[in-house]
PDB file of C-alpha atoms in Angstrom:
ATOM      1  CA  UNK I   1      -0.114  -9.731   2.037  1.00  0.00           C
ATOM      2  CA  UNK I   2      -2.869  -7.139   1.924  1.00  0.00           C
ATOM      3  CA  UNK I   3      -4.433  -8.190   5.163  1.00  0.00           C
ATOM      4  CA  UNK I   4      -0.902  -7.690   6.813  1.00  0.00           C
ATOM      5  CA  UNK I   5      -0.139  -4.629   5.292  1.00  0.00           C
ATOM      6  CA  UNK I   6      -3.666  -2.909   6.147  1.00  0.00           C
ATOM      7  CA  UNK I   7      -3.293  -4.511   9.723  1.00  0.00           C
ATOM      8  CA  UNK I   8       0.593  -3.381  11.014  1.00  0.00           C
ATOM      9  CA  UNK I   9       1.192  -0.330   8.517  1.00  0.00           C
ATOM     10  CA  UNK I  10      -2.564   1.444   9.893  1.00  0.00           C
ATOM     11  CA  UNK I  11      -3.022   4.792   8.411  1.00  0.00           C
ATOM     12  CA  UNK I  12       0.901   5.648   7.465  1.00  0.00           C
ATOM     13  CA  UNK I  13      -0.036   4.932   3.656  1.00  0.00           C
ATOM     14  CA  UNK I  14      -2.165   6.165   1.346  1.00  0.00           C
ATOM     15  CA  UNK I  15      -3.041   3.224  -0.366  1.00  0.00           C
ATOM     16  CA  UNK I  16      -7.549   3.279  -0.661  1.00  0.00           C
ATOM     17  CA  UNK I  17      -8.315  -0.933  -1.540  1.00  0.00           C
ATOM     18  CA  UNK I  18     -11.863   0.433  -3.196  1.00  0.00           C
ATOM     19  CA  UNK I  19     -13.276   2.883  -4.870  1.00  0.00           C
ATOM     20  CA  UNK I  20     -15.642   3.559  -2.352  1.00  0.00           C
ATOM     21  CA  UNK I  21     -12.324   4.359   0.198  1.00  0.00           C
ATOM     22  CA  UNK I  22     -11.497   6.943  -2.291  1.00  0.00           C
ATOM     23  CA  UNK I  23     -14.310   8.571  -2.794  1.00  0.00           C
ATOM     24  CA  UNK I  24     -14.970   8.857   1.022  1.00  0.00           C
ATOM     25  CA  UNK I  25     -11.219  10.563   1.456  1.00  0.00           C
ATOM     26  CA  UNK I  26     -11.878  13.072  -1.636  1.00  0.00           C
ATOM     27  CA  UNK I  27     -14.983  13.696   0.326  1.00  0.00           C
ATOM     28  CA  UNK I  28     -13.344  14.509   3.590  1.00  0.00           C
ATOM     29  CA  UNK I  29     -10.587  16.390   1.976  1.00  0.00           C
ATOM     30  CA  UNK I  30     -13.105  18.880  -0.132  1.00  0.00           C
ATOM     31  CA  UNK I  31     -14.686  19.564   3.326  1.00  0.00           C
ATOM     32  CA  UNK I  32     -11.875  20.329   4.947  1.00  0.00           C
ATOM     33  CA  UNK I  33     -10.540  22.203   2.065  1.00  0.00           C
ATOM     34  CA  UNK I  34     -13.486  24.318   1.850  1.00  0.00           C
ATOM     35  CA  UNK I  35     -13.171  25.175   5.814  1.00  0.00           C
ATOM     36  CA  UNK I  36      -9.531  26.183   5.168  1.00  0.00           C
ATOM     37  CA  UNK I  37     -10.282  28.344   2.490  1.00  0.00           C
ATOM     38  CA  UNK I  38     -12.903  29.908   4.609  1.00  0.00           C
ATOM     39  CA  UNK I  39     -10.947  30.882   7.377  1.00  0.00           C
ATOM     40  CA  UNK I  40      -7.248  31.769   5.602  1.00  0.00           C
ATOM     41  CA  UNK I  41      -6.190  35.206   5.088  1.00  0.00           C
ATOM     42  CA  UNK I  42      -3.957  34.148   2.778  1.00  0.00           C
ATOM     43  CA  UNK I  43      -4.307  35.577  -0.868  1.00  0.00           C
ATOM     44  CA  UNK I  44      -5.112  33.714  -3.991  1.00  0.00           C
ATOM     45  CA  UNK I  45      -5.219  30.429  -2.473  1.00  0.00           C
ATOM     46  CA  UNK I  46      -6.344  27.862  -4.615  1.00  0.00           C
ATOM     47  CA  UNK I  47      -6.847  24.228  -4.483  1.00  0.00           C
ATOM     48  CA  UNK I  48      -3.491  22.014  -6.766  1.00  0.00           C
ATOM     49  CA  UNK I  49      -3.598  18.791  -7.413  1.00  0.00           C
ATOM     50  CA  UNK I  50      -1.068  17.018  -8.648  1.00  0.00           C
ATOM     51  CA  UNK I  51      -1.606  13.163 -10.727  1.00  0.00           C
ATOM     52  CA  UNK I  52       1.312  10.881  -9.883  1.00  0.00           C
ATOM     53  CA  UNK I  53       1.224   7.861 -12.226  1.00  0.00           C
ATOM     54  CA  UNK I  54       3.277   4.390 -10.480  1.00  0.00           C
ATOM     55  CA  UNK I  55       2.482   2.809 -14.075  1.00  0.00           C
ATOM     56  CA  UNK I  56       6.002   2.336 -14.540  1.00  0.00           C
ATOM     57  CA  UNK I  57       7.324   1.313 -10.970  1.00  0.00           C
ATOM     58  CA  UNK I  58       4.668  -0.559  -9.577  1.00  0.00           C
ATOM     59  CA  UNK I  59       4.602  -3.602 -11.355  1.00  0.00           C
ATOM     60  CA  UNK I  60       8.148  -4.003 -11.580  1.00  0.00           C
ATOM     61  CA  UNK I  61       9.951  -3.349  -8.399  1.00  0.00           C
ATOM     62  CA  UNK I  62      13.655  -4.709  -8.099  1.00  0.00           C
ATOM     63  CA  UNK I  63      13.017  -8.215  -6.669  1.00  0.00           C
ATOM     64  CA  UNK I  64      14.841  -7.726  -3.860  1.00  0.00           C
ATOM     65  CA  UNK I  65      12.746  -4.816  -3.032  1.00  0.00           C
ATOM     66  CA  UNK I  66       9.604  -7.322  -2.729  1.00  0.00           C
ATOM     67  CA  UNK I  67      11.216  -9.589  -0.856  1.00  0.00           C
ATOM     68  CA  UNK I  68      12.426  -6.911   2.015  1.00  0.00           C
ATOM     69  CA  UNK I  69       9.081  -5.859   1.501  1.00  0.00           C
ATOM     70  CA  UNK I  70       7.349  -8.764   2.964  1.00  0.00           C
ATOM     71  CA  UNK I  71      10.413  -8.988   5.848  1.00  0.00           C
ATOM     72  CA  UNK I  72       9.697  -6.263   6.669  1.00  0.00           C
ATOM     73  CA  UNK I  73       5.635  -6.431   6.660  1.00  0.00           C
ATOM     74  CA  UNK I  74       5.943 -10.089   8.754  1.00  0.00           C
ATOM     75  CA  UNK I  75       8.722  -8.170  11.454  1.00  0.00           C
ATOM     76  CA  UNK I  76       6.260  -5.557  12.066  1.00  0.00           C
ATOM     77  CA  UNK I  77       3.548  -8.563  12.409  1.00  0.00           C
ATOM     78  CA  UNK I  78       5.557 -10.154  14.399  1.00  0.00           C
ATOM     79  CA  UNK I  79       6.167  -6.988  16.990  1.00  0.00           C
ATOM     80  CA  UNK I  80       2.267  -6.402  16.978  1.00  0.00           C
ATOM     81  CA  UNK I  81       1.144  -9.779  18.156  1.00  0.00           C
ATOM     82  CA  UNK I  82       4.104 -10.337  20.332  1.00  0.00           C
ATOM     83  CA  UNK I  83       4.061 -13.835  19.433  1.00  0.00           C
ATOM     84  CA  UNK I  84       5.822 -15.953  16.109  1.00  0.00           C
ATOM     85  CA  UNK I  85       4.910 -16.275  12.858  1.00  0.00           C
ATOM     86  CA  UNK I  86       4.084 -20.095  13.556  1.00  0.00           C
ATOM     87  CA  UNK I  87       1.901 -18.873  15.990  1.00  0.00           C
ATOM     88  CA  UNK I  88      -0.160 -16.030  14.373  1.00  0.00           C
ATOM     89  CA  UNK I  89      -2.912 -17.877  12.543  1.00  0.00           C
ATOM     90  CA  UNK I  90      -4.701 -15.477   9.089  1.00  0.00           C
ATOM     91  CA  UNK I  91      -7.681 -17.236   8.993  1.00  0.00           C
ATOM     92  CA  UNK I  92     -10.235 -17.470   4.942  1.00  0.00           C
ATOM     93  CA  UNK I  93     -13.180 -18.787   3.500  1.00  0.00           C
ATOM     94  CA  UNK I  94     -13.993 -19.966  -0.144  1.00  0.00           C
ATOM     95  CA  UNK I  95     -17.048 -18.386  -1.695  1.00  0.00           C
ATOM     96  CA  UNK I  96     -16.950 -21.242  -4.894  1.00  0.00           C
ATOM     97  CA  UNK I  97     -14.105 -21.123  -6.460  1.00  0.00           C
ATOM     98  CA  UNK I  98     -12.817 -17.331  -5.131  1.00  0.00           C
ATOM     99  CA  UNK I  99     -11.832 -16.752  -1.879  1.00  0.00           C
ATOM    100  CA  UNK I 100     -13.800 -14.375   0.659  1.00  0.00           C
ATOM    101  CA  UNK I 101     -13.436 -12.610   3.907  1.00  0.00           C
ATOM    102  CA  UNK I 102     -10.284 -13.239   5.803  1.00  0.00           C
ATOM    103  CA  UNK I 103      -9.188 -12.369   9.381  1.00  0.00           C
ATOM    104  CA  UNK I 104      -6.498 -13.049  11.774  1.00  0.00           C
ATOM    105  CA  UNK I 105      -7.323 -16.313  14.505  1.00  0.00           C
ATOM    106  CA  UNK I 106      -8.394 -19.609  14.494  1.00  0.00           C
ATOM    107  CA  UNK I 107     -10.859 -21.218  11.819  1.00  0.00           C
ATOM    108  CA  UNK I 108     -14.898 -20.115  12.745  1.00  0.00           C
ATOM    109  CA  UNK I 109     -16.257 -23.407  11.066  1.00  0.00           C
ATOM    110  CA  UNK I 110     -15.282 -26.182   8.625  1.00  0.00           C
ATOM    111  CA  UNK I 111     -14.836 -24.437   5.550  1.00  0.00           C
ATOM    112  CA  UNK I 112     -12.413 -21.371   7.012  1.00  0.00           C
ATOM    113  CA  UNK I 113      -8.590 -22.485   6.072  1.00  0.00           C
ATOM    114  CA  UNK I 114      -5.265 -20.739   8.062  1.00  0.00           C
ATOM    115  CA  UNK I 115      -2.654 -19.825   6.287  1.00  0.00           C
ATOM    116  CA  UNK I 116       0.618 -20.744   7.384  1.00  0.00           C
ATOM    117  CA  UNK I 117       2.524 -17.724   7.615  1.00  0.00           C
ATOM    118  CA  UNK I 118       5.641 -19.183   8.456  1.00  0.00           C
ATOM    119  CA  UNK I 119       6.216 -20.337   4.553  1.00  0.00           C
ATOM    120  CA  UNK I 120       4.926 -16.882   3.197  1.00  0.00           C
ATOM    121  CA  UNK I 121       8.927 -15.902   2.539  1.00  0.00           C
ATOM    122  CA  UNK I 122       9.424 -19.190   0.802  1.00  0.00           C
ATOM    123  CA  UNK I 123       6.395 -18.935  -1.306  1.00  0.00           C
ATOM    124  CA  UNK I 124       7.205 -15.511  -2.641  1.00  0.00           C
ATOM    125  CA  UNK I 125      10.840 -16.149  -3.154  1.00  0.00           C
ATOM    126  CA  UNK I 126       9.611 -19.535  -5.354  1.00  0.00           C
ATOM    127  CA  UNK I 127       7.026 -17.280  -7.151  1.00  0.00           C
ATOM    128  CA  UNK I 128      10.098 -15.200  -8.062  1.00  0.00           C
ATOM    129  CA  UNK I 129      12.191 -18.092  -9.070  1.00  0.00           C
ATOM    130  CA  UNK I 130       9.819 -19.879 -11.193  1.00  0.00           C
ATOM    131  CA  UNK I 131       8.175 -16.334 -12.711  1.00  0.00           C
ATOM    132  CA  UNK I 132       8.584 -17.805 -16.729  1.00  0.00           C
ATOM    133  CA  UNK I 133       7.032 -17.097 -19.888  1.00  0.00           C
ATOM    134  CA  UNK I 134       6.880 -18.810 -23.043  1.00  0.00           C
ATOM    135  CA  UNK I 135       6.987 -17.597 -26.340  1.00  0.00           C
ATOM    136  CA  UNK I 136       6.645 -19.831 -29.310  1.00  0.00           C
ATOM    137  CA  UNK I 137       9.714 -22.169 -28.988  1.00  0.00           C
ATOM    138  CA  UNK I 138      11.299 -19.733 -26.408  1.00  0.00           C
ATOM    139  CA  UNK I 139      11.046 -19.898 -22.121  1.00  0.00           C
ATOM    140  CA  UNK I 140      11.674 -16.262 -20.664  1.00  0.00           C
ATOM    141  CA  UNK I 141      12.368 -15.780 -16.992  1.00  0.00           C
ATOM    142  CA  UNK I 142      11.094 -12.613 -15.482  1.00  0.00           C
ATOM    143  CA  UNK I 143      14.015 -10.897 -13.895  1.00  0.00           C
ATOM    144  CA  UNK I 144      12.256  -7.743 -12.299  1.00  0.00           C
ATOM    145  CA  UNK I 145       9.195  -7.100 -11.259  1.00  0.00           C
ATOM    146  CA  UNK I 146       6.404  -9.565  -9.808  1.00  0.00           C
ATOM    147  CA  UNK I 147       5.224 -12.675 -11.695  1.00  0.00           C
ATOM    148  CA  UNK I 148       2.848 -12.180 -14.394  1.00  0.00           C
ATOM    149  CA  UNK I 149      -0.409 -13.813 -14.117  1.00  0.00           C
ATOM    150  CA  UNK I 150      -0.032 -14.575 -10.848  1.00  0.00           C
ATOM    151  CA  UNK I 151      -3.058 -14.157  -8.301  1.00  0.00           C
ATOM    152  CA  UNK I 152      -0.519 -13.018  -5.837  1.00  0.00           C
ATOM    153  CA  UNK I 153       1.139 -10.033  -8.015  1.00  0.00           C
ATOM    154  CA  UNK I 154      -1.019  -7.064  -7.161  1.00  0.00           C
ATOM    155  CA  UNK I 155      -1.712  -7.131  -3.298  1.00  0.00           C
ATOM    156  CA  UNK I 156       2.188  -8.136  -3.419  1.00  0.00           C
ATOM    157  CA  UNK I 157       3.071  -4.943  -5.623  1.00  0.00           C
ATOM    158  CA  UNK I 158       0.646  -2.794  -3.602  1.00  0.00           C
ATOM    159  CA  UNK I 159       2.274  -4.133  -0.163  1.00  0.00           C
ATOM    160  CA  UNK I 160       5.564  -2.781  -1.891  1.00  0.00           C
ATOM    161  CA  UNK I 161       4.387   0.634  -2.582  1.00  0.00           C
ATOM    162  CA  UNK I 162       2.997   0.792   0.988  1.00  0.00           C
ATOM    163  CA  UNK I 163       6.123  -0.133   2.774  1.00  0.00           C
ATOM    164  CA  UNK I 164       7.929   2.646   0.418  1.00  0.00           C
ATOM    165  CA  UNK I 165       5.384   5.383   1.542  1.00  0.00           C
ATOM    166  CA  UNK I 166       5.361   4.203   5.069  1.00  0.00           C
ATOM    167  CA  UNK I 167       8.688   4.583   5.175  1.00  0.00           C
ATOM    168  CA  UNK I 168       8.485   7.852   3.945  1.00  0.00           C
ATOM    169  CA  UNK I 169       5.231   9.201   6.325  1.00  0.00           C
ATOM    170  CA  UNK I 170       7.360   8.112   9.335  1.00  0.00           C
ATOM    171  CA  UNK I 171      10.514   9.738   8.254  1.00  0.00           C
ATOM    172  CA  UNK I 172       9.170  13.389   8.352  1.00  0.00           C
ATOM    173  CA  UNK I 173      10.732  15.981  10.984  1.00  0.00           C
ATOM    174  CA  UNK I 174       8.613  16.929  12.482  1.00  0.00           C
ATOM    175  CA  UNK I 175       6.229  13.951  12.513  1.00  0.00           C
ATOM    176  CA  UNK I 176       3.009  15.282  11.183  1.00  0.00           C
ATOM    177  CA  UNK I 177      -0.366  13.883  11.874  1.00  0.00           C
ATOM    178  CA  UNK I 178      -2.067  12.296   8.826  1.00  0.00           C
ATOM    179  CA  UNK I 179      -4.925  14.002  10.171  1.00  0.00           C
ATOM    180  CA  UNK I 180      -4.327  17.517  10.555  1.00  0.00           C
ATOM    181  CA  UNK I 181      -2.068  18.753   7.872  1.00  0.00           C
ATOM    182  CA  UNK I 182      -3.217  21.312   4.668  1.00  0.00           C
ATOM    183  CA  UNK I 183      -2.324  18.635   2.320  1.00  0.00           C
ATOM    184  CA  UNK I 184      -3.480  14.843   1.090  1.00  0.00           C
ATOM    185  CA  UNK I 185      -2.196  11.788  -0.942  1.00  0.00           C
ATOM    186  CA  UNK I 186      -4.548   9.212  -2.335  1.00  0.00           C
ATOM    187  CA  UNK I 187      -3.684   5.864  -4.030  1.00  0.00           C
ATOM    188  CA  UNK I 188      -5.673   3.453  -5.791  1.00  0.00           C
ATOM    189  CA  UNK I 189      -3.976   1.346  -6.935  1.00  0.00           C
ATOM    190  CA  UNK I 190      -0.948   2.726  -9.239  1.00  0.00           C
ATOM    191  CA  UNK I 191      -2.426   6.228  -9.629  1.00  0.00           C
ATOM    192  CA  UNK I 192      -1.865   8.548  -7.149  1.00  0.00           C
ATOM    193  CA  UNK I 193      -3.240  11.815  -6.600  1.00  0.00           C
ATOM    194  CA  UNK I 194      -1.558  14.501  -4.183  1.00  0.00           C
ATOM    195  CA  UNK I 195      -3.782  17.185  -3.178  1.00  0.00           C
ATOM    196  CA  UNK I 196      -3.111  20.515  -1.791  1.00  0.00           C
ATOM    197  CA  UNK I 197      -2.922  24.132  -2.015  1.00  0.00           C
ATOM    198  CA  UNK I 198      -1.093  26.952  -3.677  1.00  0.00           C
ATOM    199  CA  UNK I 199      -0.370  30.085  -3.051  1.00  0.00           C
ATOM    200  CA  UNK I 200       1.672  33.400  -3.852  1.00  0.00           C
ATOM    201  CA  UNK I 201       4.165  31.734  -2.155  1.00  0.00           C
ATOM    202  CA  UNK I 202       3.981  28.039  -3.808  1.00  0.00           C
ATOM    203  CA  UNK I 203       2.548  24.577  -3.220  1.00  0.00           C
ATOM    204  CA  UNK I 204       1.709  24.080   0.913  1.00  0.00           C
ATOM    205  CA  UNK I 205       3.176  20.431   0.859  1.00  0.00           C
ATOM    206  CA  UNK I 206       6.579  19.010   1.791  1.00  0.00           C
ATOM    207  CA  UNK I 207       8.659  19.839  -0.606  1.00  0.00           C
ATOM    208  CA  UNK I 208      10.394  16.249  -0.814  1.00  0.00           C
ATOM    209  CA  UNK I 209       6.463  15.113  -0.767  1.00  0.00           C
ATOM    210  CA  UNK I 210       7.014  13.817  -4.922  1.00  0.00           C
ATOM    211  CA  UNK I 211      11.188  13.016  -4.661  1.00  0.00           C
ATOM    212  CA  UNK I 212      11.242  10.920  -1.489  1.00  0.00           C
ATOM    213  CA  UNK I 213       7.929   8.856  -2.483  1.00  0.00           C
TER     214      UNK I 213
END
């Protein structure tokens, strides 16, 4: 889910997989940031940022949320390649027991397995069906949110999150480029961080920027 995500959704998120992603858009934005401040005539304009904490959506997403997340993700596969899901092969190796690089084609040697991405639907809506815990004498079924314990849970809750702010990026009027705008949002994980400026005026950001996402 994190391969397809990264691969059909490209920069319209804000989702940083490491650390090192993070600290390399931080970077970037302080140098822009300091070039800005340089050259505005604006008064008192300072540097805001603002800490958004998904601790309480992002594992726990309405369950039909996930699921039109990963319709959605495998449609917009789908367009991409131009070819069916049968047909697109997401290619990994094994390191030991963990699994290691991955890529989209055929197998490079013996070890590589393909995922069959026709049955990724049914194996998420199963992972939902059978999400349990038990308690002593007592079996609990998980009715939001994404199975707990499972290995699939967090690429699958951060593939939700980056539908929802994809959906959002590509909703603005006018479009704005990721690329040249006065303002910044960086996720790792379920902490997000939107950075920007203020001035005598207010925060220079969308003002739906917080709502909508």
């Amino acid at each position: 889910l994190g391969d397809i995500a990264q691969l059909v959704l490209e920069k319209h998120h804000f989702d940083t997989p490491t650390t090192t992603h993070l600290l390399k858009q931080l970077k970037r934005y302080n140098k822009m940031a300091r070039k800005l401040r340089s050259e505005s005539d604006l008064p008192n304009l300072q540097t805001e940022i603002i800490a958004d904490d998904l601790a309480g959506f992002f594992p726990s997403p309405p369950q039909d949320m996930m699921i039109r997340a990963v319709t959605f993700l495998l449609e917009k596969l789908i367009d991409l390649k131009k070819k069916g899901l049968r047909h697109i092969k997401l290619s990994y190796t094994f390191k030991g027991s963990k699994r290691g690089t991955s890529h989209f084609g055929k197998g490079r040697n013996h070890k590589t397995k393909v995922y069959p991405l026709e049955m990724l639907i049914k194996v998420c809506a199963a992972a939902l069906k059978w999400a349990v815990v038990q308690f002593r004498n007592h079996v609990w079924t998980q009715i939001r949110g994404a199975a707990i314990g499972s290995p699939m849970s967090p690429p699958w809750c951060i593939g939700v999150v980056m539908v929802r702010e994809y959906l959002w990026i590509t909703s603005l009027h006018p479009p704005k480029s990721l690329r040249s705008r006065s303002w910044e949002v960086v996720r790792y994980v379920d902490n997000r961080l939107v950075l920007t400026f203020k001035t005598n005026a207010g925060i220079v950001a969308p003002r739906d920027l917080e709502t909508k996402l």
